mmCIF file of C-alpha atoms and ligand atoms in Angstrom:
data_model
loop_
_atom_site.group_PDB
_atom_site.id
_atom_site.type_symbol
_atom_site.label_atom_id
_atom_site.label_comp_id
_atom_site.label_asym_id
_atom_site.label_seq_id
_atom_site.Cartn_x
_atom_site.Cartn_y
_atom_site.Cartn_z
ATOM 1 C CA MET A 30 23.160 8.049 5.503
ATOM 2 C CA ASN A 31 21.767 4.742 3.525
ATOM 3 C CA PHE A 32 17.803 3.194 3.737
ATOM 4 C CA ALA A 33 19.303 0.067 5.719
ATOM 5 C CA THR A 34 20.358 2.153 8.812
ATOM 6 C CA LYS A 35 17.439 5.331 8.209
ATOM 7 C CA LEU A 36 15.947 2.482 9.182
ATOM 8 C CA LEU A 37 16.888 1.662 11.895
ATOM 9 C CA HIS A 38 18.580 5.396 13.542
ATOM 10 C CA GLY A 39 16.447 7.268 10.701
ATOM 11 C CA ARG A 40 14.389 8.178 14.031
ATOM 12 C CA SER A 41 16.813 7.404 17.358
ATOM 13 C CA GLY A 42 14.941 3.743 18.258
ATOM 14 C CA ILE A 43 15.962 4.424 21.555
ATOM 15 C CA ASP A 44 13.581 5.972 24.474
ATOM 16 C CA PRO A 45 14.827 10.499 25.200
ATOM 17 C CA PHE A 46 13.336 9.026 28.290
ATOM 18 C CA THR A 47 14.412 5.988 29.882
ATOM 19 C CA GLY A 48 17.645 4.758 26.988
ATOM 20 C CA ALA A 49 15.627 1.505 26.652
ATOM 21 C CA SER A 50 16.828 0.132 23.023
ATOM 22 C CA SER A 51 12.734 -0.002 22.172
ATOM 23 C CA ILE A 52 10.572 2.367 22.232
ATOM 24 C CA PRO A 53 8.356 1.130 25.158
ATOM 25 C CA ILE A 54 4.014 1.457 24.896
ATOM 26 C CA TYR A 55 3.663 4.037 27.265
ATOM 27 C CA GLN A 56 -0.031 3.033 26.948
ATOM 28 C CA ALA A 57 -1.175 5.742 29.195
ATOM 29 C CA SER A 58 -4.837 7.468 27.608
ATOM 30 C CA THR A 59 -3.539 11.002 29.206
ATOM 31 C CA PHE A 60 -0.400 13.418 30.762
ATOM 32 C CA HIS A 61 -0.045 14.642 34.295
ATOM 33 C CA GLN A 62 1.013 18.615 33.640
ATOM 34 C CA PHE A 63 3.847 19.378 36.220
ATOM 35 C CA ASP A 64 2.593 23.247 35.848
ATOM 36 C CA LEU A 65 0.107 24.489 34.837
ATOM 37 C CA ASP A 66 1.722 27.306 32.775
ATOM 38 C CA GLN A 67 4.295 25.579 31.410
ATOM 39 C CA PRO A 68 1.887 22.455 29.075
ATOM 40 C CA GLY A 69 3.967 19.707 29.079
ATOM 41 C CA VAL A 70 4.507 17.553 25.071
ATOM 42 C CA TYR A 71 2.030 15.715 25.957
ATOM 43 C CA ASP A 72 -1.201 16.245 27.113
ATOM 44 C CA TYR A 73 -3.628 13.753 25.827
ATOM 45 C CA GLY A 74 -3.826 10.370 23.632
ATOM 46 C CA ARG A 75 -5.741 10.973 21.202
ATOM 47 C CA SER A 76 -3.995 14.411 20.179
ATOM 48 C CA GLY A 77 -0.219 13.097 20.802
ATOM 49 C CA ASN A 78 1.572 10.071 22.196
ATOM 50 C CA PRO A 79 5.479 8.938 22.583
ATOM 51 C CA THR A 80 4.842 5.754 20.833
ATOM 52 C CA ARG A 81 3.337 6.867 18.663
ATOM 53 C CA HIS A 82 5.173 9.450 18.262
ATOM 54 C CA ALA A 83 8.465 8.083 17.264
ATOM 55 C CA LEU A 84 6.302 6.027 14.293
ATOM 56 C CA GLU A 85 4.941 9.159 13.077
ATOM 57 C CA GLU A 86 9.220 10.586 12.656
ATOM 58 C CA ALA A 87 10.237 7.414 11.650
ATOM 59 C CA ILE A 88 8.291 6.815 8.685
ATOM 60 C CA ALA A 89 8.397 10.367 7.977
ATOM 61 C CA VAL A 90 12.040 9.949 8.104
ATOM 62 C CA LEU A 91 12.113 7.748 4.977
ATOM 63 C CA GLU A 92 9.791 9.063 3.080
ATOM 64 C CA GLY A 93 11.481 12.201 3.186
ATOM 65 C CA GLY A 94 8.964 14.576 4.348
ATOM 66 C CA SER A 95 8.105 16.477 7.077
ATOM 67 C CA ARG A 96 5.216 15.259 8.954
ATOM 68 C CA GLY A 97 3.887 12.267 9.745
ATOM 69 C CA PHE A 98 0.376 10.098 11.143
ATOM 70 C CA ALA A 99 0.092 7.053 12.759
ATOM 71 C CA PHE A 100 -3.719 6.010 11.122
ATOM 72 C CA ALA A 101 -6.652 2.977 13.051
ATOM 73 C CA SER A 102 -5.771 0.786 9.219
ATOM 74 C CA GLY A 103 -5.060 2.004 5.856
ATOM 75 C CA MET A 104 -8.264 2.758 5.241
ATOM 76 C CA ALA A 105 -8.953 5.388 8.012
ATOM 77 C CA ALA A 106 -5.293 7.118 6.631
ATOM 78 C CA ILE A 107 -6.891 7.262 3.057
ATOM 79 C CA SER A 108 -9.628 8.544 4.740
ATOM 80 C CA GLY A 109 -8.470 11.426 7.215
ATOM 81 C CA VAL A 110 -6.940 12.083 3.946
ATOM 82 C CA PHE A 111 -9.655 12.775 1.582
ATOM 83 C CA MET A 112 -10.998 15.504 4.903
ATOM 84 C CA LEU A 113 -8.487 17.550 3.410
ATOM 85 C CA PHE A 114 -11.365 18.288 0.554
ATOM 86 C CA SER A 115 -15.076 20.447 1.221
ATOM 87 C CA THR A 116 -17.921 19.995 -0.983
ATOM 88 C CA GLY A 117 -17.432 21.417 -3.959
ATOM 89 C CA ASP A 118 -14.896 19.501 -4.726
ATOM 90 C CA HIS A 119 -13.899 17.386 -7.486
ATOM 91 C CA LEU A 120 -11.059 14.290 -7.188
ATOM 92 C CA ILE A 121 -8.978 12.461 -9.814
ATOM 93 C CA VAL A 122 -8.497 8.547 -8.777
ATOM 94 C CA PRO A 123 -7.670 5.704 -11.026
ATOM 95 C CA GLU A 124 -9.684 2.308 -12.321
ATOM 96 C CA ASP A 125 -8.142 0.137 -10.925
ATOM 97 C CA VAL A 126 -7.614 1.934 -7.020
ATOM 98 C CA TYR A 127 -8.432 0.209 -4.274
ATOM 99 C CA GLY A 128 -11.223 -1.326 -3.285
ATOM 100 C CA GLY A 129 -11.549 -0.179 -0.288
ATOM 101 C CA THR A 130 -10.950 3.485 -1.327
ATOM 102 C CA TYR A 131 -13.185 3.090 -3.971
ATOM 103 C CA ARG A 132 -16.010 2.182 -2.054
ATOM 104 C CA PHE A 133 -15.052 5.052 0.275
ATOM 105 C CA LEU A 134 -15.500 7.858 -2.763
ATOM 106 C CA THR A 135 -18.944 6.237 -3.703
ATOM 107 C CA LYS A 136 -20.790 5.400 -1.153
ATOM 108 C CA ILE A 137 -19.206 7.471 1.164
ATOM 109 C CA LEU A 138 -17.483 10.841 0.551
ATOM 110 C CA SER A 139 -19.971 11.081 -2.401
ATOM 111 C CA ARG A 140 -23.167 11.540 0.368
ATOM 112 C CA LEU A 141 -20.599 15.128 1.168
ATOM 113 C CA GLY A 142 -20.697 16.848 -2.645
ATOM 114 C CA ILE A 143 -16.858 15.354 -3.648
ATOM 115 C CA GLU A 144 -16.680 14.488 -7.054
ATOM 116 C CA VAL A 145 -14.624 11.954 -8.124
ATOM 117 C CA SER A 146 -13.647 10.634 -11.842
ATOM 118 C CA PHE A 147 -11.574 7.429 -11.837
ATOM 119 C CA VAL A 148 -9.834 7.449 -14.556
ATOM 120 C CA ASP A 149 -6.626 5.168 -16.292
ATOM 121 C CA THR A 150 -3.791 7.253 -14.612
ATOM 122 C CA THR A 151 -0.971 5.812 -16.628
ATOM 123 C CA ARG A 152 -2.149 7.560 -18.872
ATOM 124 C CA ILE A 153 -1.486 11.600 -18.991
ATOM 125 C CA SER A 154 -3.467 12.565 -21.137
ATOM 126 C CA GLN A 155 -6.736 10.605 -19.871
ATOM 127 C CA ILE A 156 -5.522 13.021 -16.298
ATOM 128 C CA GLU A 157 -5.236 15.614 -18.007
ATOM 129 C CA ALA A 158 -8.169 15.825 -19.494
ATOM 130 C CA ALA A 159 -11.120 14.865 -16.306
ATOM 131 C CA ILE A 160 -9.289 18.017 -14.735
ATOM 132 C CA ARG A 161 -12.119 20.445 -14.125
ATOM 133 C CA PRO A 162 -12.424 24.590 -13.157
ATOM 134 C CA ASN A 163 -13.130 22.909 -8.850
ATOM 135 C CA THR A 164 -10.424 19.448 -9.376
ATOM 136 C CA LYS A 165 -8.200 19.828 -6.053
ATOM 137 C CA ALA A 166 -6.377 16.377 -6.759
ATOM 138 C CA ILE A 167 -4.647 13.501 -7.992
ATOM 139 C CA PHE A 168 -4.793 10.550 -6.862
ATOM 140 C CA ILE A 169 -1.855 7.844 -8.111
ATOM 141 C CA GLU A 170 -2.026 4.060 -6.749
ATOM 142 C CA THR A 171 1.087 2.572 -8.277
ATOM 143 C CA PRO A 172 1.350 0.140 -9.398
ATOM 144 C CA SER A 173 -1.931 -0.787 -9.478
ATOM 145 C CA ASN A 174 -3.475 -4.069 -7.959
ATOM 146 C CA PRO A 175 -3.750 -6.081 -9.108
ATOM 147 C CA THR A 176 -2.138 -6.108 -12.577
ATOM 148 C CA LEU A 177 0.192 -4.135 -11.228
ATOM 149 C CA LYS A 178 0.018 -0.744 -13.987
ATOM 150 C CA VAL A 179 1.901 1.797 -13.739
ATOM 151 C CA THR A 180 1.428 5.363 -13.288
ATOM 152 C CA ASP A 181 4.793 7.587 -14.194
ATOM 153 C CA LEU A 182 4.737 9.328 -10.468
ATOM 154 C CA ALA A 183 7.350 12.427 -11.611
ATOM 155 C CA ALA A 184 5.099 13.593 -14.535
ATOM 156 C CA VAL A 185 1.487 12.728 -12.537
ATOM 157 C CA SER A 186 3.447 15.632 -10.231
ATOM 158 C CA ARG A 187 3.797 18.118 -12.862
ATOM 159 C CA LEU A 188 0.815 18.401 -13.722
ATOM 160 C CA ALA A 189 -0.138 18.666 -10.666
ATOM 161 C CA LYS A 190 1.478 20.882 -9.990
ATOM 162 C CA ALA A 191 1.315 22.804 -13.208
ATOM 163 C CA HIS A 192 -3.251 23.026 -12.016
ATOM 164 C CA GLN A 193 -2.513 23.998 -8.634
ATOM 165 C CA LEU A 194 -3.245 20.221 -7.649
ATOM 166 C CA LEU A 195 -2.369 17.880 -4.903
ATOM 167 C CA THR A 196 -0.811 14.368 -5.491
ATOM 168 C CA ILE A 197 -1.329 12.213 -3.374
ATOM 169 C CA VAL A 198 0.126 8.723 -3.179
ATOM 170 C CA ASP A 199 -0.670 5.013 -1.748
ATOM 171 C CA ASN A 200 2.427 3.974 -1.624
ATOM 172 C CA THR A 201 1.464 0.624 0.013
ATOM 173 C CA PHE A 202 3.077 -1.912 -2.130
ATOM 174 C CA LEU A 203 6.745 -0.749 -2.949
ATOM 175 C CA THR A 204 7.236 1.119 1.092
ATOM 176 C CA PRO A 205 9.386 4.055 0.886
ATOM 177 C CA TYR A 206 12.884 1.234 0.489
ATOM 178 C CA TYR A 207 11.632 0.893 -3.096
ATOM 179 C CA GLN A 208 9.934 4.325 -4.341
ATOM 180 C CA ARG A 209 9.663 8.125 -2.400
ATOM 181 C CA PRO A 210 6.473 9.460 -4.457
ATOM 182 C CA LEU A 211 7.349 13.470 -2.324
ATOM 183 C CA GLU A 212 10.199 13.141 -4.147
ATOM 184 C CA LEU A 213 9.645 12.532 -7.346
ATOM 185 C CA GLY A 214 7.314 15.600 -6.585
ATOM 186 C CA ALA A 215 3.842 14.344 -4.462
ATOM 187 C CA ASP A 216 2.534 15.868 -1.048
ATOM 188 C CA ILE A 217 1.498 13.361 0.583
ATOM 189 C CA VAL A 218 1.992 9.796 1.019
ATOM 190 C CA ILE A 219 -0.226 7.322 2.659
ATOM 191 C CA HIS A 220 1.139 3.614 3.204
ATOM 192 C CA SER A 221 -1.480 0.231 4.784
ATOM 193 C CA ALA A 222 0.816 -0.498 7.594
ATOM 194 C CA THR A 223 -1.461 -3.654 7.846
ATOM 195 C CA LYS A 224 0.718 -4.526 4.602
ATOM 196 C CA PHE A 225 4.653 -5.100 4.550
ATOM 197 C CA ILE A 226 5.469 -1.870 6.821
ATOM 198 C CA GLY A 227 4.198 -3.887 9.677
ATOM 199 C CA GLY A 228 4.787 -7.241 7.163
ATOM 200 C CA HIS A 229 3.613 -10.133 10.087
ATOM 201 C CA SER A 230 0.177 -10.124 9.495
ATOM 202 C CA ASP A 231 -0.593 -9.413 13.153
ATOM 203 C CA VAL A 232 -1.424 -5.559 13.159
ATOM 204 C CA VAL A 233 -4.185 -3.951 10.923
ATOM 205 C CA ALA A 234 -2.428 -0.794 10.558
ATOM 206 C CA GLY A 235 -1.738 3.335 8.008
ATOM 207 C CA LEU A 236 0.757 5.940 7.692
ATOM 208 C CA VAL A 237 0.300 8.807 6.037
ATOM 209 C CA VAL A 238 3.313 12.064 5.471
ATOM 210 C CA THR A 239 2.803 15.396 4.175
ATOM 211 C CA LYS A 240 5.603 16.839 2.350
ATOM 212 C CA ASP A 241 5.200 20.708 4.052
ATOM 213 C CA GLU A 242 4.688 21.790 7.752
ATOM 214 C CA GLU A 243 1.924 23.421 6.042
ATOM 215 C CA LEU A 244 0.183 20.115 4.719
ATOM 216 C CA GLY A 245 1.038 19.091 8.539
ATOM 217 C CA ASN A 246 -0.903 20.803 10.035
ATOM 218 C CA GLN A 247 -4.360 20.284 8.910
ATOM 219 C CA LEU A 248 -3.310 16.853 8.561
ATOM 220 C CA TYR A 249 -3.262 16.537 12.869
ATOM 221 C CA LEU A 250 -6.724 18.632 12.894
ATOM 222 C CA ILE A 251 -8.234 15.820 11.015
ATOM 223 C CA GLN A 252 -6.238 12.583 12.545
ATOM 224 C CA ASN A 253 -6.754 14.869 16.186
ATOM 225 C CA GLY A 254 -9.881 15.959 15.498
ATOM 226 C CA MET A 255 -12.223 12.642 13.933
ATOM 227 C CA GLY A 256 -9.736 10.492 16.404
ATOM 228 C CA ALA A 257 -8.861 7.087 14.178
ATOM 229 C CA VAL A 258 -5.036 7.059 15.552
ATOM 230 C CA LEU A 259 -3.363 4.103 15.765
ATOM 231 C CA GLY A 260 -2.984 2.202 19.721
ATOM 232 C CA VAL A 261 0.467 1.797 21.289
ATOM 233 C CA GLN A 262 0.025 -1.715 20.721
ATOM 234 C CA ASP A 263 -0.037 -1.306 17.757
ATOM 235 C CA CYS A 264 2.363 0.696 16.996
ATOM 236 C CA TRP A 265 4.784 -1.143 18.806
ATOM 237 C CA LEU A 266 4.599 -3.949 16.830
ATOM 238 C CA VAL A 267 4.328 -1.024 13.753
ATOM 239 C CA MET A 268 8.072 -0.461 15.015
ATOM 240 C CA ARG A 269 9.275 -3.731 14.820
ATOM 241 C CA GLY A 270 8.214 -4.944 11.615
ATOM 242 C CA LEU A 271 9.616 -1.564 9.505
ATOM 243 C CA LYS A 272 12.622 -1.960 11.648
ATOM 244 C CA THR A 273 13.554 -5.154 8.897
ATOM 245 C CA LEU A 274 11.531 -4.073 5.821
ATOM 246 C CA LYS A 275 14.894 -3.447 3.988
ATOM 247 C CA SER A 276 15.753 -7.616 5.393
ATOM 248 C CA ARG A 277 11.763 -9.037 4.233
ATOM 249 C CA LEU A 278 11.607 -6.760 1.072
ATOM 250 C CA ASP A 279 14.982 -8.218 -0.709
ATOM 251 C CA VAL A 280 14.125 -11.867 0.206
ATOM 252 C CA SER A 281 10.736 -12.027 -1.618
ATOM 253 C CA THR A 282 10.998 -9.609 -4.607
ATOM 254 C CA HIS A 283 14.197 -11.697 -5.319
ATOM 255 C CA SER A 284 12.381 -15.124 -4.628
ATOM 256 C CA ALA A 285 9.431 -12.901 -6.730
ATOM 257 C CA GLY A 286 11.425 -12.154 -10.020
ATOM 258 C CA LYS A 287 11.847 -15.768 -9.878
ATOM 259 C CA ILE A 288 8.258 -17.374 -9.273
ATOM 260 C CA ALA A 289 7.396 -14.796 -11.704
ATOM 261 C CA ALA A 290 9.945 -15.940 -14.585
ATOM 262 C CA TRP A 291 9.234 -19.469 -14.053
ATOM 263 C CA LEU A 292 5.019 -18.926 -14.155
ATOM 264 C CA ASP A 293 6.416 -17.852 -17.202
ATOM 265 C CA ARG A 294 7.966 -19.960 -19.116
ATOM 266 C CA HIS A 295 5.492 -22.944 -16.993
ATOM 267 C CA PRO A 296 2.487 -24.347 -19.915
ATOM 268 C CA HIS A 297 -0.307 -24.002 -17.845
ATOM 269 C CA VAL A 298 0.135 -20.108 -17.110
ATOM 270 C CA GLN A 299 -1.440 -18.655 -19.353
ATOM 271 C CA ARG A 300 -0.483 -14.580 -18.486
ATOM 272 C CA VAL A 301 1.719 -13.366 -15.897
ATOM 273 C CA TYR A 302 1.853 -10.097 -14.064
ATOM 274 C CA TYR A 303 5.478 -8.552 -12.283
ATOM 275 C CA THR A 304 7.074 -5.182 -13.156
ATOM 276 C CA GLY A 305 10.740 -6.787 -12.799
ATOM 277 C CA LEU A 306 9.226 -8.696 -16.088
ATOM 278 C CA ALA A 307 10.876 -6.938 -19.314
ATOM 279 C CA ALA A 308 7.470 -7.612 -20.991
ATOM 280 C CA HIS A 309 5.554 -5.679 -19.109
ATOM 281 C CA GLU A 310 4.194 -2.633 -20.139
ATOM 282 C CA GLY A 311 5.454 -0.682 -16.930
ATOM 283 C CA HIS A 312 8.831 -2.810 -16.655
ATOM 284 C CA GLU A 313 10.762 0.483 -17.642
ATOM 285 C CA LEU A 314 9.002 2.867 -16.304
ATOM 286 C CA GLN A 315 9.145 1.077 -12.971
ATOM 287 C CA GLU A 316 13.082 0.821 -13.606
ATOM 288 C CA ARG A 317 13.296 4.458 -14.073
ATOM 289 C CA GLN A 318 10.870 5.405 -10.244
ATOM 290 C CA ALA A 319 11.629 2.401 -8.523
ATOM 291 C CA SER A 320 14.597 1.147 -7.018
ATOM 292 C CA GLY A 321 12.731 -2.278 -6.367
ATOM 293 C CA HIS A 322 10.026 -4.444 -8.960
ATOM 294 C CA GLY A 323 8.260 -5.767 -5.026
ATOM 295 C CA ALA A 324 7.417 -9.276 -3.926
ATOM 296 C CA VAL A 325 3.035 -8.930 -5.773
ATOM 297 C CA LEU A 326 2.655 -10.953 -8.425
ATOM 298 C CA SER A 327 -0.310 -11.778 -10.870
ATOM 299 C CA PHE A 328 -0.894 -14.529 -12.778
ATOM 300 C CA ASP A 329 -3.682 -16.358 -15.013
ATOM 301 C CA VAL A 330 -4.355 -19.948 -14.794
ATOM 302 C CA GLY A 331 -6.848 -19.649 -17.954
ATOM 303 C CA ASN A 332 -10.465 -20.055 -16.225
ATOM 304 C CA ARG A 333 -12.690 -21.036 -12.024
ATOM 305 C CA ASP A 334 -11.815 -24.641 -12.736
ATOM 306 C CA MET A 335 -8.027 -24.453 -13.049
ATOM 307 C CA ALA A 336 -7.543 -21.384 -10.032
ATOM 308 C CA LYS A 337 -10.353 -23.647 -7.604
ATOM 309 C CA ALA A 338 -8.219 -26.279 -8.136
ATOM 310 C CA LEU A 339 -4.355 -24.304 -7.295
ATOM 311 C CA PHE A 340 -6.068 -23.262 -4.660
ATOM 312 C CA ASP A 341 -7.185 -26.817 -2.737
ATOM 313 C CA ALA A 342 -3.672 -27.957 -3.943
ATOM 314 C CA VAL A 343 -1.336 -25.612 -2.374
ATOM 315 C CA ARG A 344 -0.174 -26.511 0.700
ATOM 316 C CA LEU A 345 2.507 -23.525 1.333
ATOM 317 C CA PRO A 346 0.945 -19.638 1.257
ATOM 318 C CA ILE A 347 -2.230 -19.243 3.058
ATOM 319 C CA VAL A 348 -5.148 -18.382 0.554
ATOM 320 C CA ALA A 349 -6.722 -15.191 2.145
ATOM 321 C CA VAL A 350 -6.584 -11.301 1.259
ATOM 322 C CA SER A 351 -4.076 -8.702 1.972
ATOM 323 C CA LEU A 352 -0.244 -9.121 1.221
ATOM 324 C CA GLY A 353 3.330 -7.794 1.893
ATOM 325 C CA ALA A 354 3.705 -10.459 4.925
ATOM 326 C CA VAL A 355 6.017 -12.902 5.777
ATOM 327 C CA GLU A 356 4.159 -15.642 5.038
ATOM 328 C CA SER A 357 3.330 -15.717 0.989
ATOM 329 C CA ILE A 358 -0.159 -15.710 0.324
ATOM 330 C CA LEU A 359 -2.526 -16.627 -2.300
ATOM 331 C CA SER A 360 -5.688 -14.305 -3.586
ATOM 332 C CA TYR A 361 -8.459 -14.454 -5.877
ATOM 333 C CA PRO A 362 -9.616 -11.201 -7.199
ATOM 334 C CA ALA A 363 -12.983 -12.035 -8.894
ATOM 335 C CA MET A 364 -13.933 -13.398 -5.563
ATOM 336 C CA MET A 365 -11.537 -11.668 -2.830
ATOM 337 C CA SER A 366 -11.230 -7.838 -3.813
ATOM 338 C CA HIS A 367 -12.562 -7.416 -6.966
ATOM 339 C CA ALA A 368 -15.835 -9.811 -6.240
ATOM 340 C CA ALA A 369 -18.074 -6.441 -6.037
ATOM 341 C CA MET A 370 -16.547 -5.337 -9.568
ATOM 342 C CA PRO A 371 -19.379 -5.794 -12.275
ATOM 343 C CA ALA A 372 -17.915 -8.734 -13.920
ATOM 344 C CA GLU A 373 -17.511 -6.809 -17.675
ATOM 345 C CA GLU A 374 -15.632 -4.186 -15.554
ATOM 346 C CA ARG A 375 -13.763 -6.960 -14.010
ATOM 347 C CA LEU A 376 -12.295 -8.889 -16.958
ATOM 348 C CA GLU A 377 -11.582 -5.336 -19.590
ATOM 349 C CA ARG A 378 -9.463 -4.668 -16.171
ATOM 350 C CA GLY A 379 -7.401 -8.330 -16.407
ATOM 351 C CA ILE A 380 -9.273 -9.359 -13.717
ATOM 352 C CA THR A 381 -10.698 -12.584 -15.250
ATOM 353 C CA ASP A 382 -11.791 -15.726 -13.037
ATOM 354 C CA GLY A 383 -8.031 -18.032 -13.891
ATOM 355 C CA LEU A 384 -5.808 -14.418 -12.232
ATOM 356 C CA ILE A 385 -4.475 -15.367 -8.430
ATOM 357 C CA ARG A 386 -2.016 -12.785 -6.957
ATOM 358 C CA LEU A 387 0.615 -14.191 -5.324
ATOM 359 C CA SER A 388 1.691 -11.819 -2.603
ATOM 360 C CA VAL A 389 5.369 -13.988 -1.911
ATOM 361 C CA GLY A 390 6.768 -14.249 1.795
ATOM 362 C CA LEU A 391 10.151 -15.320 3.172
ATOM 363 C CA GLU A 392 9.903 -19.342 2.395
ATOM 364 C CA ASP A 393 12.504 -21.214 0.560
ATOM 365 C CA VAL A 394 12.076 -20.042 -3.095
ATOM 366 C CA ASP A 395 12.830 -23.687 -4.283
ATOM 367 C CA ASP A 396 9.919 -24.884 -1.802
ATOM 368 C CA LEU A 397 7.176 -21.759 -2.977
ATOM 369 C CA ILE A 398 8.049 -22.838 -6.674
ATOM 370 C CA ALA A 399 8.039 -26.790 -5.554
ATOM 371 C CA ASP A 400 4.497 -26.175 -4.057
ATOM 372 C CA LEU A 401 3.103 -23.929 -6.732
ATOM 373 C CA GLU A 402 4.397 -26.466 -9.466
ATOM 374 C CA GLN A 403 2.882 -29.780 -7.822
ATOM 375 C CA ALA A 404 -0.533 -28.073 -7.222
ATOM 376 C CA LEU A 405 -0.995 -26.769 -10.914
ATOM 377 C CA ALA A 406 -0.206 -30.922 -11.797
ATOM 378 C CA ILE A 407 -2.871 -31.146 -9.818
ATOM 379 C CA ALA A 408 -5.863 -29.100 -10.770
ATOM 380 C CA ALA A 409 -4.599 -29.555 -14.651
ATOM 381 C CA ALA A 410 -5.442 -33.046 -14.234
ATOM 382 C CA LYS A 411 -7.819 -32.868 -12.642
ATOM 383 C CA CYS A 412 -9.675 -31.007 -15.156
ATOM 384 C CA LEU A 413 -8.314 -33.077 -17.572
ATOM 385 C CA ALA A 414 -10.554 -34.874 -15.833
ATOM 386 C CA ASN A 415 -13.108 -33.450 -15.819
ATOM 387 C CA ARG A 416 -13.598 -32.222 -19.847
HETATM 388 C C1 PLP B 621 -4.293 -2.580 2.064
HETATM 389 C C2 PLP B 621 -4.617 -1.583 1.434
HETATM 390 C C3 PLP B 621 -5.211 -0.522 1.797
HETATM 391 C C4 PLP B 621 -6.646 -0.045 3.268
HETATM 392 O O1 PLP B 621 -5.714 -0.691 4.194
HETATM 393 P P1 PLP B 621 -5.966 -1.178 4.871
HETATM 394 O O2 PLP B 621 -5.011 -1.162 6.683
HETATM 395 O O3 PLP B 621 -6.495 -2.623 5.071
HETATM 396 O O4 PLP B 621 -7.469 -0.319 5.970
HETATM 397 C C5 PLP B 621 -5.300 0.526 1.244
HETATM 398 N N1 PLP B 621 -4.487 0.568 -0.644
HETATM 399 C C6 PLP B 621 -3.611 -0.774 -0.100
HETATM 400 C C7 PLP B 621 -2.876 -0.380 -2.366
HETATM 401 C C8 PLP B 621 -3.940 -1.425 0.075
HETATM 402 O O5 PLP B 621 -3.206 -3.069 -0.336
#
């Protein structure tokens, strides 16, 4: 079955209990047991719910894993996965990992005596050099945020296997439509379903898929034991969003490619980061391990004044943190996602005061380009006048 069909029929969208064409929201905290000697499939809402179960099966099928889990947010999913580890363990994580993950690792998990090395995961030699006798896992996020650096999933998984480490991948940016890490050897895939999977900027959610049953059992213990499960209404919203994932990404990715190429030629844009551009250093690897380049790109307009003036002048994209929605979202990493990072380190990673991230939505691409064009013209005029 191809992906588009799988989205709708991979895990039957039909409610097995009633035949309803959309899985109903089973708004129940507990489940009557008809016979104490023969417990039903569901007993208590934290431990299991048919609406949540449907979403968990759907994502497991799409990622090609054996078990899926829905959490209250992407961070609940990520922190849940890190609960697999114990005091004395060591983990390897990208230096440009998502800010919330960095905060969890350095401010919370560190208190439990779990050590983390932050390395440039695009360089396998750096990962290899960081492996210690107590290392237990390699965590990957590819492409990374906001400069879209690409890490070789198959190579990392091979290295991990050789050292009996788990490979964990945050697949939020590309979704299983474009990239399926489990097929490349990873053990666990994580999503902030708040982004492309939910897709409508109306729900905060997280998903985890494990490749094998045993890891699935361990993760179920954590999900049920810690209790950060996704509420049933939100499960329904995520399933609703998931059905159109391919259609949305087809359009947004096509537009992102067009916008990236246009920005790349624009005189007021100094640099564009998009893996679809042949000049991007991760371009070839991305083409090999993923089937698309996704809908997120970043571009550098040179300085803070230009960026600020552009944010003031754009009319279509909303200005916000987050990405992966039907509407385009423009964000400013230096003051949003990476505000907590020391300026020196930010600059070293290309997160300059002129860097802007664009998550392309479903607006007409010519309208988006026209909007950016007028905003760049206003910004340039303003900055010239101020000189
Ligand atoms: C947003 C995001 C997260 C965190 O997810 P929440 O749903 O906001 O908790 C994790 N990883 C990546 C790559 C993200 O973009």
